[in-house]
Structures are given as structure tokens and as C-alpha cells.
């Protein structure tokens, strides 16, 4: 095997494939990347027990062939190579990587021991890459991090005709995002649970341009975009449905400037040690205000902001400041709309001032206000 390509293109292909490699594995070959040189193309593949990645890139192939090398070591080499063309060739029992006077050698791993990468599941349709990446980032903040509750570490991926629904919850918050989906048929339907960490990595690698083919079967999900194909094993179980949780009856509504609120939460929560709550006291009226407070005894902070409200006489609610910040940061609108049921109850946080059902909703449980 022998091929030549630009250092940037090689590094990009290797880094995309290496994202699925396990940090540690009892099976040494799973730390490897499979390089396959065909006429005009280099294919780089990696896999572990949960996911696989395959990246195609243009290359000038001198000699076709296959080679398996340690993936992270190859990535480290690519990062320090000089800019310009790179030549890679199998010489005996090693792969040589040469560029602008630099030369590296990598031991070859046994090809016979390398598992066959899983095929892409059935393609169900396509979605805009940039919109999909943004949607995954918006809901992933609400996914659980506790591996002892694996279901809550996933993101629900639902397909229903022309709509994709992404949802995640850790029991204290619940984020949902819908986006347009072009199905291969009008009756396309699926409801699966994808590991949030894996889906986030996939979304970040998309680059924000073009379309993503979405493939789903009973055991895995696959995504193909711009020469990169990734599969991931699904989680068992289902997330709870959000429909009833999101149905708030006669909530009090407050509209605030999102940027001002984010800065105020950051400022006031510096005294909220040990996860203590941030308290918000709303004064009524279209020219009303909200007083943000945090801390205990002499270590306290506060700030007042304008807040247009309706349905509020006066109300005090409190939130975990980190959860509130993550919810606000996931919004893209200049204003934020909060629908409040009262202390210790559900609060709906969305972008914009209008009523109706927005495409992105973030439900957050408020906590008991503290005595300041």
C-alpha cells in the first residue's frame, strides 16, 4: 500500500475516525485504525463495541492495499507533521509516514484479528446537517451523566413522517427539539434511544453544511455525511413521554432579555456554593422586574432586571443555577419566555415572546426558595 495526500486532509480523516476508538480496551486491535487505499481514495475506519466510523478522502494512490495501525499514535503523528503533502507506504512490517523531511514509522497490527465493521442500517431519510447539529447540542445538556441509569444517558430520536424529534432528560430537566425531516417515505416512523455522548460527537463532526442521511434499525443508528459514515449501538429502554409533563395549565408568563439574564445569573451565582439555589422574585406588570438572589447569611449577591409578566401578582421561584444557565445557553433567541407554575413546580423555558409550541422547549424543575 502506498498513497499521497495533503497533511490537512489526512489529519481530518484520521481524527474523524479516531473519535470512536476506546480509551482503553482489552482487545488491542480495537485501538487500531484500518487504512484502505483504493484508486483515488483513502478510507479510514475505526470501531469499538458501541460505535464505528468510516471516512473517505481523496488521495493519490500509488499502490492499493490495507494496513492496520494504532489509531491514536497515527493521529498524534498527523498533528505534528509539517504542512504540505504526506506520503504513506507499507514497508515490511511497518507503515512509514513522510512529509517535508519528517519521517515516522508505525508497527502494523494483524489484519486477521480486526472485526468486520457493521453495515449502515436502513436509511430512513435526511436532515440538514447544521440544523441537526444545533438540535443535538440543545437537548444534550439535559441528558443524564449517571451510567448507573443508562436510559437517562440517551437522547430519544423519533421520526414521524416529516418531523424528527430529539429529547433528553435527567429527571430534573427535560429538553425537546423538533426539526424538519425528509423521509424516504411518507409513513417513515422510528423511536429509538441513542447514547447522548456518541450522538454529540457525531453532531460536532458534521461541519454544519449539507445533508445527513439518517439510518435506523432495531439495534443501531447510522449517520452519513460528506464521506463520513458513523454507526452507534442503541440503548435499551425508552424515555418517558414529555407530552403531559409539558402541558402547563394557566402558567404565569415572564419575558426577559436572554443576554441580560445570562449575565445576571452568572454574576449572582458566584456566591451559590455547593449547588445552593438561585432565587428569582418576580414583580408583576408589563413594566415589572425580577430580583435575582443567591447565597446565605453575609455571603450574598443580588441583581434586578426588567421583566414583562402576565398572570403574576408576586412569585418567588428558585433553580439550580448551573441547570438554569445551561437551559438559557441552549436557546438562540434574543428573548427568553418563562412559563411558571410556582415554587417547587415545573417551569417551561423557551425562546421568543410568542405563544404556540416552539420547536425547542426546555422544562426545568424549580426548587424550594432559600431564606436569604
XYZ file of C-alpha atoms in Angstrom, residues 267-271 292-295 299-303 372:
15
model
C -22.825 37.183 38.285
C -25.156 36.337 41.160
C -24.403 32.597 41.275
C -20.722 33.121 42.174
C -21.854 33.003 45.830
C -32.135 37.509 41.358
C -30.577 36.472 44.681
C -28.161 33.814 45.861
C -26.041 32.962 48.889
C -22.237 35.991 51.589
C -24.985 37.090 49.243
C -25.464 38.661 45.821
C -28.432 40.159 44.023
C -29.382 41.926 40.807
C -31.532 34.836 52.370
